[in-house]
Amino acid sequence: MKRLQAVVLGYGDRGSRYAEYAKLTPSELEIVGVIDVAEHKRNEAKEKFALSDKQTYSNLDAFFKANVSCDVVINATMDQLHYATTMALLERGYNVLLEKPVTASAEELLDIEKKAKEKGCKVVVCHVLRYTPFYSRIKQIIDSGKLGKIVDMQLNEHVWYGHFVNSYVRGKWRSEKECGSGLLLAKCCHDTDLMCWLNNATVPEKVSSFGSKSFFCERNAPEGATQYCHECPKREECMFNAYKFELEKDFIPFYTWFGIGKPLNEITLEEKIEFLKGDTYGQCVFKTDMDIVDRQCVSVEFANGSIGTLHLVGGASKAGRHIHIICEYGEIVGYIEENKFLVRVFDQEEVWYTEETIDFSVENDLGDNDNSVAGHYGGDYYIMRDLVRFLSGEQTSVSTTVIEDSVNSHLICYAAEEARKKNVVIDLQKKYGTR
Ligand SMILES: NC(=O)c1ccc[n+]([C@@H]2O[C@H](COP(=O)([O-])OP(=O)(O)OC[C@H]3O[C@@H](n4cnc5c(N)ncnc54)[C@H](O)[C@@H]3O)[C@@H](O)[C@H]2O)c1
């Protein structure tokens, strides 16, 4: 197989995880450049991949000036940069591995699709869940036809309250105004993607949705609570005390301390304490400028009459991504966190059902790779493996997704937001002409 050359645009959390594939599988992938506005991120990449000064760029223009040729650019910038950067890359003929969500509006999404077609470039979207053994096996079972057609899909994404507070109440996805994406698009375009991909015998047609920000609101703040936890008289009795959450537990340090602008291992305790006094990470969870919902449900009707629902809840005690698919002659049900699912098939003889457990704890081929690419239940690793095969013109898995396959999942998210805000049902076919 050809060894691909990749450049990473945005060497943050996601960009560095995908790049790690080159370390794991150097015969398949080589990182030949990194573009990042943050000097410490460029330095980190330089050291890791033995890059020269000429191979790191502080912005996209500098990269374009250098006229670098490579097989793919991994675009792992934040959501609000995806459109402009991807269009500029496509214009110059680069293939792009693009982080989800593609972009925040239907117009921009369709523009990217059109530009990719016009330039003959590939845009592979990081719907990493598709590539996990869990969902790809579900897809294979559905495609085998043994359960008949999908009748109903119930998907749930329960975001653990520690993660939710860190990323969506205090963190960089808390504001649609700033980040470009609402909660549904940022967190669950994966799930709407799964719905469309698993049920791609048909297309989504109608969408409705309800939801609001109901808990992380000023009215729920303890009486006398202040804007910042460091000065708050209620701090010791508060569940969400930033000093406990962010400093003591420090669940997601690469998000929390990113704003300090230094490598994590060089940040001192004093710097962290000072940082919390002036950043949203140090603010009361009931008083941040969070402008997104904290729970939402979405219903989708497909052209063949099958239906799907998605419940997204931010602030659950336990994280859980659950799927229950009911088909004409059986069903599939499971939590990805449990690394297994059940398949039930009608039993004609007994007029009951047979049940089989598909268990992935013994089935993946990640071996001892407990490193970062094994994230997302292996999805971060398998998407890179598929990308290499796809761009080399080799056989890929059932999961390979190109921009055309991501359109409907994103249109569902845009339509759901409109439906929720206007209290209407959106006809996707009429509005966007889904495929
Ligand atoms: N596939 C998934 O499941 C998944 C999971 C988490 C995040 N994401 C998405 O991945 C993307 C990246 O998220 P992240 O958490 O890695 O972000 P991050 O902030 O850790 O990384 C972004 C990087 O881009 C750099 N950057 C900022 N502006 C830039 C510019 N103009 N040019 C070049 N570099 C620039 C930053 O310095 C940073 O290093 C987001 O779109 C996010 O929503 C996807």
mmCIF file of C-alpha atoms in Angstrom, residues 13-14 17-18 20 24 128-129 131-133 336 366 369-383:
data_model
loop_
_atom_site.group_PDB
_atom_site.id
_atom_site.type_symbol
_atom_site.label_atom_id
_atom_site.label_comp_id
_atom_site.label_asym_id
_atom_site.label_seq_id
_atom_site.Cartn_x
_atom_site.Cartn_y
_atom_site.Cartn_z
ATOM 1 C CA ASP A 13 -6.783 17.593 20.676
ATOM 2 C CA ARG A 14 -8.328 16.039 17.580
ATOM 3 C CA ARG A 17 -4.994 12.157 17.768
ATOM 4 C CA TYR A 18 -5.376 11.567 14.040
ATOM 5 C CA GLU A 20 -0.812 9.700 16.022
ATOM 6 C CA LEU A 24 1.553 3.786 15.107
ATOM 7 C CA VAL A 128 -15.778 8.369 13.854
ATOM 8 C CA LEU A 129 -18.601 6.376 15.454
ATOM 9 C CA TYR A 131 -15.938 3.221 12.139
ATOM 10 C CA THR A 132 -16.232 1.583 15.549
ATOM 11 C CA PRO A 133 -16.610 -2.199 15.623
ATOM 12 C CA ILE A 336 -21.618 1.399 23.071
ATOM 13 C CA LEU A 366 -6.540 -2.618 18.390
ATOM 14 C CA ASN A 369 -3.050 0.243 21.626
ATOM 15 C CA ASP A 370 -4.444 2.020 24.626
ATOM 16 C CA ASN A 371 -3.088 5.266 23.199
ATOM 17 C CA SER A 372 -5.064 8.219 21.931
ATOM 18 C CA VAL A 373 -6.101 6.835 18.539
ATOM 19 C CA ALA A 374 -8.025 4.090 20.305
ATOM 20 C CA GLY A 375 -10.402 6.895 21.417
ATOM 21 C CA HIS A 376 -14.090 6.854 20.492
ATOM 22 C CA TYR A 377 -14.141 3.069 21.011
ATOM 23 C CA GLY A 378 -11.559 2.592 18.291
ATOM 24 C CA GLY A 379 -13.257 5.006 15.866
ATOM 25 C CA ASP A 380 -10.285 7.404 15.838
ATOM 26 C CA TYR A 381 -8.007 4.569 14.755
ATOM 27 C CA TYR A 382 -10.279 2.862 12.248
ATOM 28 C CA ILE A 383 -11.182 6.090 10.442
#
